[in-house]
mmCIF file of C-alpha atoms in Angstrom:
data_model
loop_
_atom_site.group_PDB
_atom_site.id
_atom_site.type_symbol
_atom_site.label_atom_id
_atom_site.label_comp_id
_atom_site.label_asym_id
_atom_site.label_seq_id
_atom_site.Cartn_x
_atom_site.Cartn_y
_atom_site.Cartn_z
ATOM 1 C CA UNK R 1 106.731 75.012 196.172
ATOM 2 C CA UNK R 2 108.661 72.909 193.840
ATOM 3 C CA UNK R 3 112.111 70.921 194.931
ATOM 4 C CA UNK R 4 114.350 73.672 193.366
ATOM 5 C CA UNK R 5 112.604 75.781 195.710
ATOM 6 C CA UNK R 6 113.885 73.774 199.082
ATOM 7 C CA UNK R 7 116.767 75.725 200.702
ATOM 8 C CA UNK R 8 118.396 72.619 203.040
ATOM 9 C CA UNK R 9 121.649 71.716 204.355
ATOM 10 C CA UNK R 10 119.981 68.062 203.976
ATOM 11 C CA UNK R 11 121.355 66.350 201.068
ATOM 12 C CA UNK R 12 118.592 63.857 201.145
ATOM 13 C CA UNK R 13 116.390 66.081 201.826
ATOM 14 C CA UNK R 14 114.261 65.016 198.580
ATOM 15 C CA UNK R 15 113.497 61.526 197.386
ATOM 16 C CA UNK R 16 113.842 60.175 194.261
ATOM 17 C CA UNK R 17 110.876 57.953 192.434
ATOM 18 C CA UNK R 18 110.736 54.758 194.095
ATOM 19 C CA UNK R 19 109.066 51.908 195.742
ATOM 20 C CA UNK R 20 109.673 49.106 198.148
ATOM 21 C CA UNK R 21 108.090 45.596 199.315
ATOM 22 C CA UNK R 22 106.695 46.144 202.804
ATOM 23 C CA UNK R 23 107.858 46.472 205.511
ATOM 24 C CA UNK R 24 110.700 48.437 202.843
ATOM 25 C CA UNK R 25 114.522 49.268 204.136
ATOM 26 C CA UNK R 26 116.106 52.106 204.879
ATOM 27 C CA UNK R 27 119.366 51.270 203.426
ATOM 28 C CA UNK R 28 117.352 51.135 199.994
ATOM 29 C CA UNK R 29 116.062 54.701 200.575
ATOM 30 C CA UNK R 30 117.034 57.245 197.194
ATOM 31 C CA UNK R 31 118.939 59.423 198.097
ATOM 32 C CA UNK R 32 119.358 58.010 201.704
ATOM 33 C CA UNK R 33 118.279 58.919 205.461
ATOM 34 C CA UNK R 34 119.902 61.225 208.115
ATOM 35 C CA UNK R 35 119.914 59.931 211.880
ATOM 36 C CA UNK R 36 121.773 62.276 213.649
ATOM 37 C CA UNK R 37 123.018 65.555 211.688
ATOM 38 C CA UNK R 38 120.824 68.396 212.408
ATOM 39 C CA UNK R 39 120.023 71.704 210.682
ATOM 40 C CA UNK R 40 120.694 74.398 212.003
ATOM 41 C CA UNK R 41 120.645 77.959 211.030
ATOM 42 C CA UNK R 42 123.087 80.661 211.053
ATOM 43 C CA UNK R 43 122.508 84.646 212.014
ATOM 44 C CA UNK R 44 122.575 84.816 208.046
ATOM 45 C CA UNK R 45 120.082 82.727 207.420
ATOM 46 C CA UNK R 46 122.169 79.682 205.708
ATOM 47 C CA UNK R 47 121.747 76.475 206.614
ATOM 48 C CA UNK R 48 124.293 73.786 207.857
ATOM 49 C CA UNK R 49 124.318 70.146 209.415
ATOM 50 C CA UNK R 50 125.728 69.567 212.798
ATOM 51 C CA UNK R 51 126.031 65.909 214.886
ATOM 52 C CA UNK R 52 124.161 65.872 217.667
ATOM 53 C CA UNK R 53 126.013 65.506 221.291
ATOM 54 C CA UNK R 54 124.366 64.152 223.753
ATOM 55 C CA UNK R 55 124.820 65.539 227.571
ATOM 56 C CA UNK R 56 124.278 62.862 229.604
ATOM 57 C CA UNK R 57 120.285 63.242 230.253
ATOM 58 C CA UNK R 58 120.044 59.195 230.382
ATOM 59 C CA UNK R 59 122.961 58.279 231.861
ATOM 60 C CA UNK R 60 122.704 54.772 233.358
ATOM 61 C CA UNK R 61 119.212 54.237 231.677
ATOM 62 C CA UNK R 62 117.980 51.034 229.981
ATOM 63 C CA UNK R 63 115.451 51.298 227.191
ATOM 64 C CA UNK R 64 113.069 48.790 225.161
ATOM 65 C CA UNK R 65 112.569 50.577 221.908
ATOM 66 C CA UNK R 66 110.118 48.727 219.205
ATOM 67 C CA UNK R 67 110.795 49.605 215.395
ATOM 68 C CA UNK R 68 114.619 50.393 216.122
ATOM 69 C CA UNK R 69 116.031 49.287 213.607
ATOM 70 C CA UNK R 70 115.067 52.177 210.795
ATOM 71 C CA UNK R 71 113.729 55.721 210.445
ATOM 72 C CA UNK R 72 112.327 57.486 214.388
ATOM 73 C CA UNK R 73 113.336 54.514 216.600
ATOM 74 C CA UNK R 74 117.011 54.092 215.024
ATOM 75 C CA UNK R 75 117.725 58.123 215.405
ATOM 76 C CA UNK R 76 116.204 57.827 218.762
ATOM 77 C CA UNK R 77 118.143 54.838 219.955
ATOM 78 C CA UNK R 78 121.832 56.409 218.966
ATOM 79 C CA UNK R 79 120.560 59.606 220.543
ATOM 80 C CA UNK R 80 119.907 57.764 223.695
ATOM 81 C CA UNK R 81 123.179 55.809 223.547
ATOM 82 C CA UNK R 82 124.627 59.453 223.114
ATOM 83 C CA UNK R 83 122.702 60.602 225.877
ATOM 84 C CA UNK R 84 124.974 57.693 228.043
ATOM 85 C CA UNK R 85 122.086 55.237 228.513
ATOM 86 C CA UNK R 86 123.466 51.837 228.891
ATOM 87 C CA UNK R 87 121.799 49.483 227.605
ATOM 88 C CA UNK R 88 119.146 49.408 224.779
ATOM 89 C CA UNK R 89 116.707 46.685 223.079
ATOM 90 C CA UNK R 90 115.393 47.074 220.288
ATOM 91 C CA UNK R 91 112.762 44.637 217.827
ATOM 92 C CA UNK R 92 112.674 44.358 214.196
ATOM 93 C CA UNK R 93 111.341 42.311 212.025
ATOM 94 C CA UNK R 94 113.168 39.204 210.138
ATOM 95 C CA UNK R 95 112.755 41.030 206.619
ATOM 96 C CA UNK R 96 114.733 44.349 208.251
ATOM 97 C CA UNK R 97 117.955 42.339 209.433
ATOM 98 C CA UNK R 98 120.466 44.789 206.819
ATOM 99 C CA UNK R 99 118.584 48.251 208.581
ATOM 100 C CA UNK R 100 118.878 45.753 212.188
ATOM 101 C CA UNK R 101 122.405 45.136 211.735
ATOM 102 C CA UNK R 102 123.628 49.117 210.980
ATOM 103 C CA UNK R 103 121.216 50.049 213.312
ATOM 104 C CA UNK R 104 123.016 48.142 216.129
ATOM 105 C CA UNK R 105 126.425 49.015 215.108
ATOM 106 C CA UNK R 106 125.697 52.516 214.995
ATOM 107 C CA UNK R 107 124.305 52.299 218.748
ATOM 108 C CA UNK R 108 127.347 50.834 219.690
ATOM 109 C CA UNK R 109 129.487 53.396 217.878
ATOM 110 C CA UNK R 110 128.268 56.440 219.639
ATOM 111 C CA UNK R 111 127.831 55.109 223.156
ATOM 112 C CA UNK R 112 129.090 53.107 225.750
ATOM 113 C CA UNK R 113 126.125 51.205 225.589
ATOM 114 C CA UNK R 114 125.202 47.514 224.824
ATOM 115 C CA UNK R 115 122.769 46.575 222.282
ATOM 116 C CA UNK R 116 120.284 43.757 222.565
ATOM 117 C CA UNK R 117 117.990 43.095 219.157
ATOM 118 C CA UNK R 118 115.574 41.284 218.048
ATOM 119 C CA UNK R 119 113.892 39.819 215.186
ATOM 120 C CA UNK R 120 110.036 39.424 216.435
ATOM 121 C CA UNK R 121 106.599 40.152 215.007
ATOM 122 C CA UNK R 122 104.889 41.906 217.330
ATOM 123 C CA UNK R 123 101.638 41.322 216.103
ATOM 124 C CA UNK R 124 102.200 38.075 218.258
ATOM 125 C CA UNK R 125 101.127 38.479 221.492
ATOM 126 C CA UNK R 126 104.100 35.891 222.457
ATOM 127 C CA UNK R 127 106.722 37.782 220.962
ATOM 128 C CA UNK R 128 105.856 41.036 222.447
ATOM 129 C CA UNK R 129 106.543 39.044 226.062
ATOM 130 C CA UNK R 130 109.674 37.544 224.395
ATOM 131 C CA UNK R 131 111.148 41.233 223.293
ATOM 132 C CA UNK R 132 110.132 42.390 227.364
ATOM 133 C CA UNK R 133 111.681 38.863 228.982
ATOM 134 C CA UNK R 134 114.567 39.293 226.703
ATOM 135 C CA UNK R 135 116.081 42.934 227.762
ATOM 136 C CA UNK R 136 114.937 42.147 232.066
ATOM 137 C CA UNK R 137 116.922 38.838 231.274
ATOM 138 C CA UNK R 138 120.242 40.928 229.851
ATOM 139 C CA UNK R 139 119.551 44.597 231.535
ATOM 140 C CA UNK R 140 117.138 43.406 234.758
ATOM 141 C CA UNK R 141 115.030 46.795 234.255
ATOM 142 C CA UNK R 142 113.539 48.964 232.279
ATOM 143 C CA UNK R 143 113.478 52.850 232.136
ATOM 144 C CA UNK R 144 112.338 53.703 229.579
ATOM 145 C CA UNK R 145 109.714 52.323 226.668
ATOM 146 C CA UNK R 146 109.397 53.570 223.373
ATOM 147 C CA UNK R 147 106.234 52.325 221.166
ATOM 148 C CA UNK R 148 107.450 53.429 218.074
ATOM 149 C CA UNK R 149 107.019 50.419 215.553
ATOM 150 C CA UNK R 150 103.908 50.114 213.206
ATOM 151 C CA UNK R 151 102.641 50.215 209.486
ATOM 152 C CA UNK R 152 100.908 52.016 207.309
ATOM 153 C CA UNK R 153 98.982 50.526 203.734
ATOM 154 C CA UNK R 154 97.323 52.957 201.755
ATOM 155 C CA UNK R 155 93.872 52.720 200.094
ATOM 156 C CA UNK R 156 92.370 55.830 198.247
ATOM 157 C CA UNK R 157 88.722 53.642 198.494
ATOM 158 C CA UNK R 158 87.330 52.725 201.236
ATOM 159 C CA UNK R 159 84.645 50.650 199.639
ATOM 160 C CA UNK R 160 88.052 48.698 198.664
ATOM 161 C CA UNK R 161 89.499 48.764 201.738
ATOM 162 C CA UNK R 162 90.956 44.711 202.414
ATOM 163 C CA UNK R 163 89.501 44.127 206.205
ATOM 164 C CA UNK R 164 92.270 42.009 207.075
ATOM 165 C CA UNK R 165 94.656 44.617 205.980
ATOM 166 C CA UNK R 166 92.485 46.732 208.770
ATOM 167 C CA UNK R 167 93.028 43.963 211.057
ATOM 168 C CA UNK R 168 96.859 43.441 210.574
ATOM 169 C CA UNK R 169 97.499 47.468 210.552
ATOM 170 C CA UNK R 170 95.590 47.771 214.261
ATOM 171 C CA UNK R 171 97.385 44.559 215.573
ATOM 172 C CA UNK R 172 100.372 46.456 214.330
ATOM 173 C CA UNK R 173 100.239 49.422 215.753
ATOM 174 C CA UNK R 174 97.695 49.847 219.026
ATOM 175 C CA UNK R 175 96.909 46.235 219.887
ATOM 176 C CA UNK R 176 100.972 45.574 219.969
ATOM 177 C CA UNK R 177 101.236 48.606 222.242
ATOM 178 C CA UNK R 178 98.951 47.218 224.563
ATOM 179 C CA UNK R 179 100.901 43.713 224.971
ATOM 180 C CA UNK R 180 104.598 45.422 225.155
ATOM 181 C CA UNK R 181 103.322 47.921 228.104
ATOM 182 C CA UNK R 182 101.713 45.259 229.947
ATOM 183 C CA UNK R 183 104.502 43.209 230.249
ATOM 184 C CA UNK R 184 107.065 45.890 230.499
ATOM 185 C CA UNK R 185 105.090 47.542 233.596
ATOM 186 C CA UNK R 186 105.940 45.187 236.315
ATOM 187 C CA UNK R 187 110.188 46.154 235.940
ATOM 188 C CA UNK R 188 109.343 49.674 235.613
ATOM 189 C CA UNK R 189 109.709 51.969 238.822
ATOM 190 C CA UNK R 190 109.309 55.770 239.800
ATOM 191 C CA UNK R 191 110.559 57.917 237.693
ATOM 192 C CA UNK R 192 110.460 55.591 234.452
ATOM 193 C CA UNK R 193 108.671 56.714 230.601
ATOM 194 C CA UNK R 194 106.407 55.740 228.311
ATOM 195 C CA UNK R 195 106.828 57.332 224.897
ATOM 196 C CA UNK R 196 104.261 56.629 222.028
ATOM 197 C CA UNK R 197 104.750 57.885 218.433
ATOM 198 C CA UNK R 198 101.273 58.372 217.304
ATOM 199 C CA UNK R 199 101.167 60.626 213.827
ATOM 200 C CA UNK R 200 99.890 64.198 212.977
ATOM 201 C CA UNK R 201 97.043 62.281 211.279
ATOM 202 C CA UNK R 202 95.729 61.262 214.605
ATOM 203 C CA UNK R 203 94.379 65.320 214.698
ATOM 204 C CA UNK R 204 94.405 66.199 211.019
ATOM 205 C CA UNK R 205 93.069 63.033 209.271
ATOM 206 C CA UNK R 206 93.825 61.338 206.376
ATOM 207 C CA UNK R 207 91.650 60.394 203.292
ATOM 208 C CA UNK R 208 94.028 56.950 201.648
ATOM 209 C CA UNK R 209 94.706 56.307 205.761
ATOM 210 C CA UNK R 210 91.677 55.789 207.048
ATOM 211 C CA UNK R 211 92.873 52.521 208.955
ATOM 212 C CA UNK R 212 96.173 53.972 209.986
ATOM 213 C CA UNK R 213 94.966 56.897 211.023
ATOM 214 C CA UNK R 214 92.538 55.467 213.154
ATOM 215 C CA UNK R 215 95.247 53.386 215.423
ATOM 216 C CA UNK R 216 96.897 56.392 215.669
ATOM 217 C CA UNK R 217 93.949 58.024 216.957
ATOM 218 C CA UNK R 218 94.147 55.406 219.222
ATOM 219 C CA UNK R 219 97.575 55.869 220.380
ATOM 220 C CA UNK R 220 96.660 59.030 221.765
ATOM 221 C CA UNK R 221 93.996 58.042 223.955
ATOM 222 C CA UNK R 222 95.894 55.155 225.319
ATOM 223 C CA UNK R 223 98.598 57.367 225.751
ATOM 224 C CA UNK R 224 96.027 60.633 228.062
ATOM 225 C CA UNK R 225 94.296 57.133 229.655
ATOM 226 C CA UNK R 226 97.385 55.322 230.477
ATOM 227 C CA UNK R 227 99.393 58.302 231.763
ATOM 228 C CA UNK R 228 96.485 59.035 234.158
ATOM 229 C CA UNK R 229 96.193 55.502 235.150
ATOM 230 C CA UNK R 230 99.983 55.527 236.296
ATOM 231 C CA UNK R 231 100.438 58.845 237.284
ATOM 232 C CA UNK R 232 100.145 57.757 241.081
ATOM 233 C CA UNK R 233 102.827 55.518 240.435
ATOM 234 C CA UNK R 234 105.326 58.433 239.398
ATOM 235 C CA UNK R 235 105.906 56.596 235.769
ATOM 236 C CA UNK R 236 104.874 59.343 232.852
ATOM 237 C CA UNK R 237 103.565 58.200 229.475
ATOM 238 C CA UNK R 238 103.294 60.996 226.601
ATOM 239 C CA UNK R 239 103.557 60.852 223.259
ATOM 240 C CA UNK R 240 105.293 62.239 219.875
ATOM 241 C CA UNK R 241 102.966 62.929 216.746
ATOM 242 C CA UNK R 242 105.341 63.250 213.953
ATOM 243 C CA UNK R 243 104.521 64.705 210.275
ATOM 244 C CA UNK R 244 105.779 63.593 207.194
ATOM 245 C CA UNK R 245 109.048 61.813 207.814
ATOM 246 C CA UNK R 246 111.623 59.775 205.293
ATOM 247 C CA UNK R 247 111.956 56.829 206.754
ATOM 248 C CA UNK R 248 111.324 53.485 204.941
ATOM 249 C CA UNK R 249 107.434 53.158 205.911
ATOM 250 C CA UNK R 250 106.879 55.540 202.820
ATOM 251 C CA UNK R 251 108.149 53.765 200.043
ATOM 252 C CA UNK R 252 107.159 50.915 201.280
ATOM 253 C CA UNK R 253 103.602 52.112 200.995
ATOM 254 C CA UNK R 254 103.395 54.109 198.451
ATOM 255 C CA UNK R 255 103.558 53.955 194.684
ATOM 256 C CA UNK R 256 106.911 55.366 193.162
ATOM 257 C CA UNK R 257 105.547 58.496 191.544
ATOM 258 C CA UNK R 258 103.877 59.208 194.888
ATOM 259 C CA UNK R 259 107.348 58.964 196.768
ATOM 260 C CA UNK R 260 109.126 61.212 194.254
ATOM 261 C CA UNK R 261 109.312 64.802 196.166
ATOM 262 C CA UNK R 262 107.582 63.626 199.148
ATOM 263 C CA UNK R 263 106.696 65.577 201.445
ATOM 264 C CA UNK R 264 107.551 68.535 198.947
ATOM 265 C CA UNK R 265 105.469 71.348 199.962
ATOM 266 C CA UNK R 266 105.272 71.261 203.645
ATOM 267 C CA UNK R 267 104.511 74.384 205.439
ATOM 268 C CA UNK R 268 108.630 74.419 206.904
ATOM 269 C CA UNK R 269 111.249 74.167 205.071
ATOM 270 C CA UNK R 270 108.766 72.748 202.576
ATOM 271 C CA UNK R 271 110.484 69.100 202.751
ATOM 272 C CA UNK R 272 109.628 65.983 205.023
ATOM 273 C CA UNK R 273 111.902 65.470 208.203
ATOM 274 C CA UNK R 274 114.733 63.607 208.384
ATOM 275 C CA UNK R 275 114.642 61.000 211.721
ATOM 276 C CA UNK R 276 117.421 63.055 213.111
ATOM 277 C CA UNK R 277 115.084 65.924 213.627
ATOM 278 C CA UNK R 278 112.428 63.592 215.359
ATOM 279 C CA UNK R 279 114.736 61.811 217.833
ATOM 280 C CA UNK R 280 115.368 65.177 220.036
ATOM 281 C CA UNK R 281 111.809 64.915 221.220
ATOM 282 C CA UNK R 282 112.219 61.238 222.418
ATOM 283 C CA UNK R 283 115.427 62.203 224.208
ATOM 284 C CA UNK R 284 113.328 65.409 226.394
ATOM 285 C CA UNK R 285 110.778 62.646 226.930
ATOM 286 C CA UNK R 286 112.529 60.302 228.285
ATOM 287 C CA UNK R 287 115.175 62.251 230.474
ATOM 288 C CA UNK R 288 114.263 64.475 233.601
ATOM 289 C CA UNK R 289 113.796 67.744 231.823
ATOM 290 C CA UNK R 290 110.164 66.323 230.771
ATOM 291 C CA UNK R 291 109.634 65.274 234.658
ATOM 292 C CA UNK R 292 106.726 67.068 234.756
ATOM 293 C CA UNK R 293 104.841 65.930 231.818
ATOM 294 C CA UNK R 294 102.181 63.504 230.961
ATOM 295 C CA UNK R 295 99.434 62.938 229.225
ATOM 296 C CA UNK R 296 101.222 65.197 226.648
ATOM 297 C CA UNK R 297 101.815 65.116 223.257
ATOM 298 C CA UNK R 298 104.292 66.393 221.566
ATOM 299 C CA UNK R 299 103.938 67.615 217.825
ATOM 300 C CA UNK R 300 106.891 67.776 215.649
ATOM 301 C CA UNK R 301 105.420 68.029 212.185
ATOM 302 C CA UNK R 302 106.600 70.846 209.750
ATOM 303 C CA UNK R 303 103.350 72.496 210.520
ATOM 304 C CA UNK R 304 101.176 70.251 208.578
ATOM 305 C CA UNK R 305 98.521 70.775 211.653
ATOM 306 C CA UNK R 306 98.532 73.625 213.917
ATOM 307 C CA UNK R 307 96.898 73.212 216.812
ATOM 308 C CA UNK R 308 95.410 70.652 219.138
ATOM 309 C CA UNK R 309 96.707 69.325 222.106
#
């Protein structure tokens, strides 16, 4: 399939040649990222793009969300302000204060819901305590926790591979999971969720991510071990194993002729996802209609891997 070939109501559905500094923007995305208009499909078969409306599934809620600022934890921090939560933190880091700065006005927009960020690295142990002392100290608990923020570096050799890019990419994305939790735990009652974004590579592999792919492997057996750890406790952990997504972790890893049509070729609707179709997921585990579930993991990845639970 080439990008002629993509029928979408998405017009950013394709992206442009391009390439960013880590940790990249989304702002400075070609041609741009969607965070809340979702495709849908008429009895015809024609695409369109509605907003999505929230019911009030988290009404009253108060949510820590890591990596909020851009791509997955933006779309899923609006969605939960639409969803009537009332307060949400979220961290970024000091490079992503333009993305920080729409992300929290958009929050604010489309909710009646206060907005508490932060500008941390979380691969300090310290900071991860500050992000969880920060939102007790302005919201006094915490419903809900979303592990969404991490990196990826690519490296098509692994006899090339830079070990303290390993290092950095693991304290990224599993070790930083570990520190948030712990702290968060103590303020978090019966009836409170975990939700961990882990990646369709944690099942499927992936040859220029072996380090990435490997914390995300990780991700998913913190997330079965944890969940049965504090199942007797009534608070569920689960997780969200997205495909290829737009969001500024690509072109911020990539090289520019690798970003140009990516995700072109996907098994549906041949194109990568747009955040907006990822933060639906976040929103059924994190309100009541998910009461049920843990240990889970949910897969929401164009059908790039079939399979596995």
């Amino acid at each position: 399939m080439s990008a002629k070939d993509i029928i979408s109501a998405y017009a950013v559905a394709v992206p442009g040649k391009q390439s960013q500094p880590q940790p990249g923007l989304d702002k400075d995305i070609d041609p741009g990222v969607e965070y809340i208009a979702q495709e849908y499909w008429d009895n015809d078969g024609k695409p369109h793009l509605r907003d999505y409306v929230g019911s009030g599934k988290l009404q009253g809620k108060y949510a820590i969300i890591t990596g909020g600022d851009s791509g997955i934890g933006r779309s899923a921090a609006i969605m939960f302000a639409r969803e009537g939560a009332r307060g949400i933190t979220f961290s970024y880091l000091p490079e992503e204060e333009a993305d920080a700065k729409h992300a929290a006005n958009a929050i604010k927009k489309d909710g009646q819901c206060e907005v508490n960020a932060l500008a941390i690295n979380l691969q300090d142990e310290a900071a991860c305590k500050k992000l969880v002392d920060s939102h007790v100290q302005k919201f006094g608990t915490i419903s809900i926790l979303v592990n969404n923020a991490g990196k990826q570096l690519i490296c098509q050799d692994f006899d090339k591979i830079d070990l303290a890019n390993v290092r950095s990419t693991f304290e990224s994305n599993i070790l930083q999971m570990f520190a948030v939790t712990k702290f968060a735990l103590p303020h978090m009652k019966r009836g409170s969720s975990i939700i961990n974004t882990t990646s369709v590579v944690a099942y499927a592999g992936a040859p220029n991510l072996v380090d990435y792919s490997s914390t995300k492997g990780a991700i998913l057996t913190f997330t079965r071990s944890l969940a049965l750890q504090l199942a007797p406790k009534g608070i569920r952990v689960n997780a969200v194993a997205p495909g290829p997504v737009m969001t500024a972790l690509q072109p911020a890893s990539r090289d520019a002729e690798e970003m140009e049509h990516f995700g072109v070729g996907t098994p549906m609707h041949g194109r990568a996802a747009q955040p907006a179709e990822l933060g639906p997921a976040f929103v059924f585990l994190a309100s009541p209609d998910s009461n049920v579930m843990t240990g889970a993991c949910m897969h929401v990845n164009n059908g790039m891997h079939v399979g596995g639970s």
